[in-house]
Short mmCIF file of C-alpha atoms in Angstrom, two decimals:
data_model
loop_
_atom_site.label_atom_id
_atom_site.label_comp_id
_atom_site.label_asym_id
_atom_site.label_seq_id
_atom_site.Cartn_x
_atom_site.Cartn_y
_atom_site.Cartn_z
CA UNK A 1 103.68 85.63 106.80
CA UNK A 2 103.16 84.17 110.27
CA UNK A 3 105.16 81.16 109.07
CA UNK A 4 107.87 83.50 107.78
CA UNK A 5 107.97 85.31 111.14
CA UNK A 6 108.17 81.96 112.98
CA UNK A 7 111.06 80.89 110.73
CA UNK A 8 112.95 84.11 111.49
CA UNK A 9 112.26 83.83 115.22
CA UNK A 10 113.55 80.24 115.31
CA UNK A 11 116.72 81.29 113.47
CA UNK A 12 117.48 84.02 116.01
CA UNK A 13 116.64 81.76 118.95
CA UNK A 14 119.11 79.15 117.67
CA UNK A 15 121.86 81.63 116.75
CA UNK A 16 121.59 84.17 119.60
CA UNK A 17 119.69 82.19 122.27
CA UNK A 18 117.22 85.05 122.33
CA UNK A 19 114.99 87.06 120.01
CA UNK A 20 116.10 90.44 118.72
CA UNK A 21 113.55 93.25 119.15
CA UNK A 22 113.10 93.61 115.38
CA UNK A 23 112.81 89.93 114.41
CA UNK A 24 109.24 90.51 113.19
CA UNK A 25 110.02 93.48 110.91
CA UNK A 26 110.91 91.55 107.67
CA UNK A 27 107.68 89.54 107.87
CA UNK A 28 105.67 92.70 108.60
CA UNK A 29 107.18 94.55 105.64
CA UNK A 30 106.50 91.59 103.36
CA UNK A 31 102.91 91.48 104.64
CA UNK A 32 102.42 95.12 103.64
CA UNK A 33 103.93 94.52 100.19
CA UNK A 34 101.85 91.43 99.46
CA UNK A 35 98.70 93.08 100.79
CA UNK A 36 99.32 95.97 98.40
CA UNK A 37 99.56 93.60 95.44
CA UNK A 38 96.47 91.74 96.68
CA UNK A 39 94.50 95.01 96.58
CA UNK A 40 95.72 95.70 93.05
CA UNK A 41 94.63 92.20 92.00
CA UNK A 42 91.22 92.68 93.59
CA UNK A 43 90.81 95.96 91.71
CA UNK A 44 92.01 95.01 88.19
CA UNK A 45 91.53 91.22 88.19
CA UNK A 46 88.79 90.39 90.70
CA UNK A 47 88.18 86.89 89.30
CA UNK A 48 91.87 85.86 89.34
CA UNK A 49 92.77 82.55 90.96
CA UNK A 50 92.96 83.15 94.75
CA UNK A 51 95.56 80.41 95.31
CA UNK A 52 98.42 81.83 93.22
CA UNK A 53 99.33 84.92 95.24
CA UNK A 54 99.40 83.28 98.72
CA UNK A 55 101.52 80.34 97.49
CA UNK A 56 104.08 82.60 95.82
CA UNK A 57 104.09 84.94 98.82
CA UNK A 58 104.93 82.04 101.13
CA UNK A 59 107.84 80.84 98.97
CA UNK A 60 109.15 84.39 98.51
CA UNK A 61 108.88 85.08 102.23
CA UNK A 62 110.74 81.89 103.18
CA UNK A 63 113.44 82.87 100.69
CA UNK A 64 113.91 86.29 102.30
CA UNK A 65 113.96 84.74 105.78
CA UNK A 66 116.57 82.13 104.80
CA UNK A 67 118.80 84.71 103.12
CA UNK A 68 118.65 86.81 106.30
CA UNK A 69 119.61 83.64 108.19
CA UNK A 70 122.78 83.52 106.02
CA UNK A 71 123.48 87.18 106.87
CA UNK A 72 123.20 86.36 110.59
CA UNK A 73 125.63 83.45 110.22
CA UNK A 74 128.12 85.65 108.37
CA UNK A 75 127.83 88.36 111.03
CA UNK A 76 128.52 85.84 113.81
CA UNK A 77 131.52 84.44 111.92
CA UNK A 78 132.88 87.97 111.50
CA UNK A 79 132.19 88.70 115.20
CA UNK A 80 129.78 91.48 114.34
CA UNK A 81 126.41 92.43 115.76
CA UNK A 82 123.05 91.39 114.31
CA UNK A 83 122.68 92.60 110.70
CA UNK A 84 120.25 95.38 109.88
CA UNK A 85 116.93 94.67 108.24
CA UNK A 86 118.05 96.15 104.91
CA UNK A 87 121.67 94.96 104.97
CA UNK A 88 123.26 91.91 103.39
CA UNK A 89 121.70 89.62 100.82
CA UNK A 90 118.50 89.32 102.85
CA UNK A 91 118.00 93.09 102.79
CA UNK A 92 118.73 93.24 99.06
CA UNK A 93 116.21 90.45 98.45
CA UNK A 94 113.63 92.44 100.40
CA UNK A 95 114.29 95.43 98.15
CA UNK A 96 114.13 93.27 95.01
CA UNK A 97 110.79 91.91 96.22
CA UNK A 98 109.42 95.44 96.38
CA UNK A 99 110.59 96.16 92.81
CA UNK A 100 109.25 92.82 91.54
CA UNK A 101 105.81 93.43 93.06
CA UNK A 102 105.69 96.92 91.52
CA UNK A 103 106.44 95.39 88.11
CA UNK A 104 103.77 92.73 88.61
CA UNK A 105 101.21 95.37 89.59
CA UNK A 106 102.20 97.50 86.59
CA UNK A 107 101.69 94.56 84.22
CA UNK A 108 98.23 93.91 85.66
CA UNK A 109 97.32 97.58 85.34
CA UNK A 110 98.65 97.99 81.78
CA UNK A 111 97.49 94.68 80.28
CA UNK A 112 93.75 94.41 80.83
CA UNK A 113 93.33 91.74 78.13
CA UNK A 114 96.06 89.12 77.68
CA UNK A 115 95.22 88.78 73.99
CA UNK A 116 96.64 92.24 73.34
CA UNK A 117 100.13 90.83 73.96
CA UNK A 118 99.84 88.75 70.78
CA UNK A 119 100.15 91.97 68.73
CA UNK A 120 103.80 92.18 69.75
CA UNK A 121 104.61 88.47 69.47
CA UNK A 122 107.30 88.76 66.78
CA UNK A 123 108.92 91.73 68.50
CA UNK A 124 108.96 89.86 71.80
CA UNK A 125 110.33 86.72 70.12
CA UNK A 126 113.20 88.62 68.47
CA UNK A 127 113.96 90.49 71.70
CA UNK A 128 113.97 87.20 73.63
CA UNK A 129 116.45 85.60 71.21
CA UNK A 130 118.75 88.64 71.43
CA UNK A 131 118.61 88.66 75.24
CA UNK A 132 119.38 84.96 75.35
CA UNK A 133 122.37 85.20 73.04
CA UNK A 134 124.02 88.32 74.50
CA UNK A 135 125.86 86.41 77.29
CA UNK A 136 127.13 83.88 74.73
CA UNK A 137 128.93 86.53 72.66
CA UNK A 138 130.31 88.50 75.61
CA UNK A 139 133.75 87.64 77.02
CA UNK A 140 133.76 85.38 80.06
CA UNK A 141 134.79 88.22 82.38
CA UNK A 142 131.47 89.96 81.63
CA UNK A 143 129.14 86.96 81.48
CA UNK A 144 130.49 83.85 83.20
CA UNK A 145 129.64 82.73 86.74
CA UNK A 146 130.55 79.25 87.98
CA UNK A 147 131.31 78.05 84.47
CA UNK A 148 127.97 79.11 82.90
CA UNK A 149 127.69 82.18 80.65
CA UNK A 150 124.26 83.43 81.67
CA UNK A 151 124.95 86.94 82.96
CA UNK A 152 125.66 90.49 81.85
CA UNK A 153 128.03 92.04 84.40
CA UNK A 154 128.92 95.73 84.38
CA UNK A 155 130.78 96.64 87.53
CA UNK A 156 128.54 96.11 90.55
CA UNK A 157 125.50 95.71 88.30
CA UNK A 158 124.56 92.29 86.93
CA UNK A 159 121.49 90.88 85.23
CA UNK A 160 120.49 87.47 83.90
CA UNK A 161 118.68 88.29 80.63
CA UNK A 162 117.59 84.69 80.03
CA UNK A 163 115.07 85.01 82.86
CA UNK A 164 113.15 87.65 80.87
CA UNK A 165 113.81 85.93 77.53
CA UNK A 166 111.81 82.86 78.55
CA UNK A 167 108.67 84.98 79.09
CA UNK A 168 109.05 86.59 75.68
CA UNK A 169 109.67 83.26 73.96
CA UNK A 170 106.57 81.73 75.55
CA UNK A 171 104.50 84.52 74.00
CA UNK A 172 106.11 84.06 70.59
CA UNK A 173 105.76 80.25 70.64
CA UNK A 174 102.09 80.56 71.59
CA UNK A 175 101.36 83.04 68.79
CA UNK A 176 103.25 80.99 66.20
CA UNK A 177 101.64 77.68 67.15
CA UNK A 178 98.11 79.10 67.20
CA UNK A 179 98.55 79.95 63.53
CA UNK A 180 100.42 76.81 62.50
CA UNK A 181 98.49 74.33 64.62
CA UNK A 182 96.50 72.75 61.81
CA UNK A 183 99.58 72.18 59.64
CA UNK A 184 101.60 70.74 62.52
CA UNK A 185 98.71 68.43 63.46
CA UNK A 186 98.78 66.61 60.11
CA UNK A 187 100.00 63.03 60.34
CA UNK A 188 102.26 61.30 57.83
CA UNK A 189 102.89 57.74 59.01
CA UNK A 190 101.62 55.61 61.86
CA UNK A 191 104.23 53.68 63.84
CA UNK A 192 103.54 51.61 67.00
CA UNK A 193 100.10 53.17 67.23
CA UNK A 194 101.43 56.75 67.13
CA UNK A 195 100.79 59.21 64.29
CA UNK A 196 104.03 61.00 63.35
CA UNK A 197 104.13 64.38 61.55
CA UNK A 198 105.23 64.96 58.00
CA UNK A 199 108.93 65.42 57.38
CA UNK A 200 108.56 68.96 56.03
CA UNK A 201 106.76 70.02 59.23
CA UNK A 202 109.78 69.15 61.39
CA UNK A 203 111.53 72.41 60.46
CA UNK A 204 110.46 74.48 63.51
CA UNK A 205 111.39 71.71 65.96
CA UNK A 206 114.78 71.10 64.34
CA UNK A 207 115.46 74.86 64.35
CA UNK A 208 114.72 75.21 68.06
CA UNK A 209 116.73 72.03 68.72
CA UNK A 210 119.79 73.47 66.96
CA UNK A 211 119.29 76.74 68.82
CA UNK A 212 119.19 74.85 72.14
CA UNK A 213 122.43 73.05 71.26
CA UNK A 214 124.05 76.42 70.55
CA UNK A 215 122.96 77.56 74.02
CA UNK A 216 124.39 74.34 75.49
CA UNK A 217 127.72 74.84 73.71
CA UNK A 218 128.29 78.59 73.96
CA UNK A 219 126.55 79.37 77.26
CA UNK A 220 127.79 76.11 78.80
CA UNK A 221 124.52 75.37 80.54
CA UNK A 222 122.38 72.26 80.17
CA UNK A 223 119.52 73.65 82.23
CA UNK A 224 118.91 76.65 79.99
CA UNK A 225 119.03 74.51 76.84
CA UNK A 226 116.59 72.02 78.37
CA UNK A 227 114.30 74.83 79.52
CA UNK A 228 113.95 76.47 76.10
CA UNK A 229 113.66 73.28 74.07
CA UNK A 230 111.31 71.62 76.56
CA UNK A 231 109.14 74.74 76.60
CA UNK A 232 108.74 74.71 72.80
CA UNK A 233 108.07 70.97 72.52
CA UNK A 234 105.47 70.93 75.31
CA UNK A 235 103.73 74.01 73.91
CA UNK A 236 103.72 72.25 70.53
CA UNK A 237 102.19 69.15 72.13
CA UNK A 238 99.48 71.23 73.85
CA UNK A 239 98.66 72.97 70.57
CA UNK A 240 98.48 69.82 68.42
CA UNK A 241 97.60 67.12 71.00
CA UNK A 242 100.03 64.74 69.25
CA UNK A 243 102.31 62.69 71.54
CA UNK A 244 104.63 62.11 68.58
CA UNK A 245 106.04 65.61 69.08
CA UNK A 246 107.04 64.71 72.64
CA UNK A 247 108.79 61.55 71.43
CA UNK A 248 110.62 63.41 68.67
CA UNK A 249 111.61 66.17 71.09
CA UNK A 250 113.00 63.77 73.68
CA UNK A 251 114.97 61.84 71.06
CA UNK A 252 116.42 65.03 69.59
CA UNK A 253 117.37 66.51 72.96
CA UNK A 254 118.99 63.44 74.47
CA UNK A 255 120.71 62.69 71.17
CA UNK A 256 122.13 66.22 71.11
CA UNK A 257 123.28 66.01 74.72
CA UNK A 258 125.02 62.69 74.11
CA UNK A 259 126.69 64.11 71.00
CA UNK A 260 127.92 67.11 73.02
CA UNK A 261 129.31 64.71 75.66
CA UNK A 262 131.20 62.68 73.05
CA UNK A 263 132.60 65.84 71.44
CA UNK A 264 133.66 67.13 74.86
CA UNK A 265 135.57 63.90 75.50
CA UNK A 266 137.28 63.85 72.09
CA UNK A 267 137.48 67.46 70.89
CA UNK A 268 137.11 69.59 74.03
CA UNK A 269 136.89 73.29 73.26
CA UNK A 270 133.37 74.67 73.81
CA UNK A 271 132.13 71.18 74.70
CA UNK A 272 134.66 70.67 77.51
CA UNK A 273 132.57 72.38 80.22
CA UNK A 274 129.58 70.12 79.62
CA UNK A 275 131.83 67.06 79.59
CA UNK A 276 133.30 68.09 82.96
CA UNK A 277 129.86 68.59 84.46
CA UNK A 278 128.72 65.22 83.15
CA UNK A 279 131.78 63.55 84.70
CA UNK A 280 131.06 65.16 88.05
CA UNK A 281 127.44 64.05 87.81
CA UNK A 282 128.41 60.45 87.05
CA UNK A 283 130.71 60.16 90.09
CA UNK A 284 130.76 63.21 92.39
CA UNK A 285 132.54 61.36 95.22
CA UNK A 286 135.53 60.24 93.15
CA UNK A 287 138.85 61.68 94.31
CA UNK A 288 139.68 62.95 90.82
CA UNK A 289 136.45 64.94 90.50
CA UNK A 290 136.61 66.22 94.08
CA UNK A 291 140.15 67.60 93.68
CA UNK A 292 139.73 68.98 90.16
CA UNK A 293 141.22 72.46 89.89
CA UNK A 294 138.23 73.97 88.06
CA UNK A 295 134.65 72.75 88.14
CA UNK A 296 135.24 70.23 90.91
CA UNK A 297 132.48 68.31 92.66
CA UNK A 298 132.98 70.00 96.06
CA UNK A 299 129.76 72.04 95.79
CA UNK A 300 127.62 69.05 94.79
CA UNK A 301 129.11 66.82 97.49
CA UNK A 302 128.54 69.44 100.21
CA UNK A 303 124.96 69.88 99.04
CA UNK A 304 124.31 66.14 99.17
CA UNK A 305 125.86 65.94 102.64
CA UNK A 306 123.66 68.85 103.77
CA UNK A 307 120.51 67.12 102.53
CA UNK A 308 121.60 63.90 104.21
CA UNK A 309 122.27 65.73 107.48
CA UNK A 310 118.79 67.26 107.43
CA UNK A 311 117.09 63.88 107.29
CA UNK A 312 113.31 63.80 107.60
CA UNK A 313 112.70 66.78 109.89
CA UNK A 314 115.86 68.88 109.55
CA UNK A 315 118.16 70.39 112.13
CA UNK A 316 115.84 73.36 112.61
CA UNK A 317 116.07 76.92 111.18
CA UNK A 318 119.39 78.40 112.23
CA UNK A 319 120.79 75.12 113.57
CA UNK A 320 122.42 73.82 110.37
CA UNK A 321 125.60 74.69 108.48
CA UNK A 322 124.42 75.99 105.09
CA UNK A 323 127.55 78.09 104.64
CA UNK A 324 129.47 74.85 104.05
CA UNK A 325 127.79 74.75 100.62
CA UNK A 326 129.28 77.22 98.09
CA UNK A 327 126.69 79.55 96.50
CA UNK A 328 124.03 78.32 98.90
CA UNK A 329 122.17 81.60 98.39
CA UNK A 330 121.86 80.96 94.64
CA UNK A 331 121.98 77.56 92.92
CA UNK A 332 122.01 75.46 96.09
CA UNK A 333 119.41 77.18 98.25
CA UNK A 334 117.32 73.97 98.20
CA UNK A 335 120.27 72.14 99.78
CA UNK A 336 120.68 74.75 102.52
CA UNK A 337 116.97 74.79 103.28
CA UNK A 338 116.77 71.00 103.12
CA UNK A 339 119.36 70.69 105.86
CA UNK A 340 117.34 72.87 108.23
CA UNK A 341 113.72 72.00 107.41
CA UNK A 342 114.30 68.40 106.36
CA UNK A 343 112.57 66.26 103.76
CA UNK A 344 109.11 67.14 105.11
CA UNK A 345 109.70 70.88 104.94
CA UNK A 346 111.28 70.69 101.50
CA UNK A 347 108.39 68.55 100.29
CA UNK A 348 105.97 71.21 101.56
CA UNK A 349 107.79 73.82 99.48
CA UNK A 350 107.62 71.56 96.43
CA UNK A 351 103.88 71.12 96.98
CA UNK A 352 103.56 74.92 96.89
CA UNK A 353 105.36 74.98 93.54
CA UNK A 354 103.13 72.17 92.32
CA UNK A 355 100.00 74.07 93.33
CA UNK A 356 101.17 77.14 91.40
CA UNK A 357 101.80 75.05 88.29
CA UNK A 358 98.46 73.22 88.61
CA UNK A 359 96.46 76.42 89.06
CA UNK A 360 98.22 77.87 86.03
CA UNK A 361 97.22 74.82 84.01
CA UNK A 362 93.65 75.15 85.26
CA UNK A 363 93.64 78.73 83.98
CA UNK A 364 94.89 77.42 80.62
CA UNK A 365 92.04 74.89 80.48
CA UNK A 366 89.41 77.44 81.48
CA UNK A 367 90.35 80.36 79.23
CA UNK A 368 88.46 80.46 75.95
CA UNK A 369 91.03 81.67 73.38
CA UNK A 370 93.81 79.44 72.04
CA UNK A 371 96.52 82.07 72.58
CA UNK A 372 95.71 82.35 76.28
CA UNK A 373 95.65 78.57 76.64
CA UNK A 374 99.14 78.20 75.19
CA UNK A 375 100.60 81.14 77.13
CA UNK A 376 99.23 79.95 80.48
CA UNK A 377 100.21 76.35 79.78
CA UNK A 378 103.70 77.38 78.65
CA UNK A 379 104.31 79.64 81.66
CA UNK A 380 103.11 76.97 84.11
CA UNK A 381 105.28 74.31 82.50
CA UNK A 382 108.27 76.68 82.48
CA UNK A 383 108.01 77.20 86.23
CA UNK A 384 107.65 73.48 86.92
CA UNK A 385 110.50 72.51 84.60
CA UNK A 386 112.82 75.11 86.13
CA UNK A 387 112.21 73.71 89.62
CA UNK A 388 112.82 70.17 88.30
CA UNK A 389 116.09 71.20 86.63
CA UNK A 390 117.37 72.86 89.81
CA UNK A 391 116.30 70.12 92.20
CA UNK A 392 117.56 67.43 89.79
CA UNK A 393 120.95 69.11 89.71
CA UNK A 394 121.50 69.39 93.47
CA UNK A 395 120.26 65.84 94.14
CA UNK A 396 122.41 64.26 91.41
CA UNK A 397 119.51 63.29 89.15
CA UNK A 398 120.86 65.36 86.24
CA UNK A 399 124.09 67.36 85.74
CA UNK A 400 124.35 70.66 87.60
CA UNK A 401 122.92 73.77 85.96
CA UNK A 402 123.23 77.50 86.50
CA UNK A 403 119.50 78.08 87.02
CA UNK A 404 118.15 79.92 90.04
CA UNK A 405 115.28 78.67 92.17
CA UNK A 406 112.14 80.75 91.46
CA UNK A 407 111.23 83.13 94.32
CA UNK A 408 113.82 81.58 96.67
CA UNK A 409 117.30 82.28 95.32
CA UNK A 410 119.06 85.58 95.82
CA UNK A 411 118.95 87.88 92.80
CA UNK A 412 116.73 90.48 91.22
CA UNK A 413 116.54 89.13 87.65
CA UNK A 414 114.92 85.83 88.60
CA UNK A 415 112.59 87.43 91.14
CA UNK A 416 111.33 90.14 88.78
CA UNK A 417 110.88 87.77 85.83
CA UNK A 418 109.00 85.18 87.86
CA UNK A 419 106.69 87.75 89.44
CA UNK A 420 105.89 88.97 85.92
CA UNK A 421 105.12 85.33 85.08
CA UNK A 422 102.71 85.15 88.03
CA UNK A 423 101.08 88.44 87.02
CA UNK A 424 100.41 87.04 83.54
CA UNK A 425 98.90 83.88 85.04
CA UNK A 426 96.69 86.06 87.27
CA UNK A 427 95.53 88.02 84.24
CA UNK A 428 94.69 84.88 82.25
CA UNK A 429 93.02 83.17 85.22
CA UNK A 430 90.87 86.28 85.67
CA UNK A 431 89.67 85.87 82.07
CA UNK A 432 89.12 82.15 82.59
CA UNK A 433 87.09 82.48 85.80
CA UNK A 434 85.25 85.72 85.06
CA UNK A 435 82.08 86.36 83.07
CA UNK A 436 82.25 86.11 79.29
CA UNK A 437 82.76 89.77 78.35
CA UNK A 438 85.07 89.19 75.38
CA UNK A 439 88.17 88.84 77.55
CA UNK A 440 88.62 85.12 77.13
CA UNK A 441 86.29 83.91 79.85
CA UNK A 442 84.13 80.82 79.71
CA UNK A 443 81.63 80.79 76.86
CA UNK A 444 77.94 81.18 77.69
CA UNK A 445 75.41 79.89 75.16
CA UNK A 446 72.78 82.31 73.93
CA UNK A 447 69.04 81.65 73.76
CA UNK A 448 68.04 78.64 71.72
CA UNK A 449 65.89 79.02 68.64
CA UNK A 450 63.31 76.55 67.48
CA UNK A 451 64.75 73.50 65.69
CA UNK A 452 64.72 73.85 61.91
CA UNK A 453 64.82 71.13 59.24
CA UNK A 454 67.59 71.39 56.65
CA UNK A 455 68.07 68.69 53.97
CA UNK A 456 66.21 66.22 56.10
CA UNK A 457 68.48 66.66 59.16
CA UNK A 458 67.47 68.36 62.36
CA UNK A 459 69.92 71.08 63.38
CA UNK A 460 69.63 73.30 66.40
CA UNK A 461 70.45 76.92 65.69
CA UNK A 462 72.08 78.63 68.63
CA UNK A 463 72.74 82.33 68.63
CA UNK A 464 76.49 82.93 68.98
#
């Protein structure tokens, strides 16, 4: 939080040439909130990984500070005084952080054993599918933002249900694969040194693939389709340890994306949006794409120019022009931050994300039960893949998506869902690192008995 306070102080020094008396208040309030969650973690999950909470707190705090920096720039442009602590998008993000931390603490208090969640796996899976498909069936006026149908909008209230759906689907995938792991591990034919599954076992993968294509077509978003399909295929790979599933998944996904591109070029209709985004991705600086009436490349070009302006060390907090990038508080917050903290600062943020994902995977390796392993591995991969999809979109590596940056972007849906994700990782890491009390911790062998001879072979009997 000292880094967050320093970021806010530098912003005000660059924008006002002096520090406001209350520049330290946002960082102080965040410190109180995170300390409160830390105490809850120490009480209900004392063996939880100590790296997760500080890393997420840093990213969340930088997000609040940068959103307040946007409020300050808007106030100066409107010739108004300094914004209040709880006004503008920065103030709303501070309030959403409070709600998200309360939800995370509630999850830790209610779920004392992560294995209990498996009892509701099918209910959570069905609820996740319904939440994911609601924006697709709603009219565009109630669900569409920037060409992607990912929202439910009712007046001033809006929510992105897919953020919560991914947590529910991770639980369902983990439960399903724990029970079907042996069947899905069976090999049929060996090709180029790789054992491929039997044809009749491809049903679940093909089903999720078709479902992802429906998301791509009707919700008009590549990132969401990639997130759900990638999550299932990687969880399947972790469960079966067969690289053939990764190869099949990649071939199916890229084949489906290419098919959608061809249909968008020839048929249009629901495929037209993806075709337009692919065209912009292929050549964002072309005059035709830049001047397109709808879905033009202006946002992507401004983001690339902002990253280029930042260079290695950035212009400094408050010294850039992030407002030149449309939706810089949402999809393109990496571009706005990159301009002001440079490649080094942005790389530091990415290292924080990497540490969160790695510690989640370590929890997956350490926990004893298969369900916990798949849930922790799936959640960690989901977070990492979401960051890749967002950063790939704003840097031109892949077509643009409608995903939000975890813990950084403005919005309550993403913040609440991702803090719930972290709470689940804390719960599983507590089981992985704690004593073996039946909660999924590391196994401890019992006392050894004397070796006994059975059918001429020496076997050592160990008490379970």
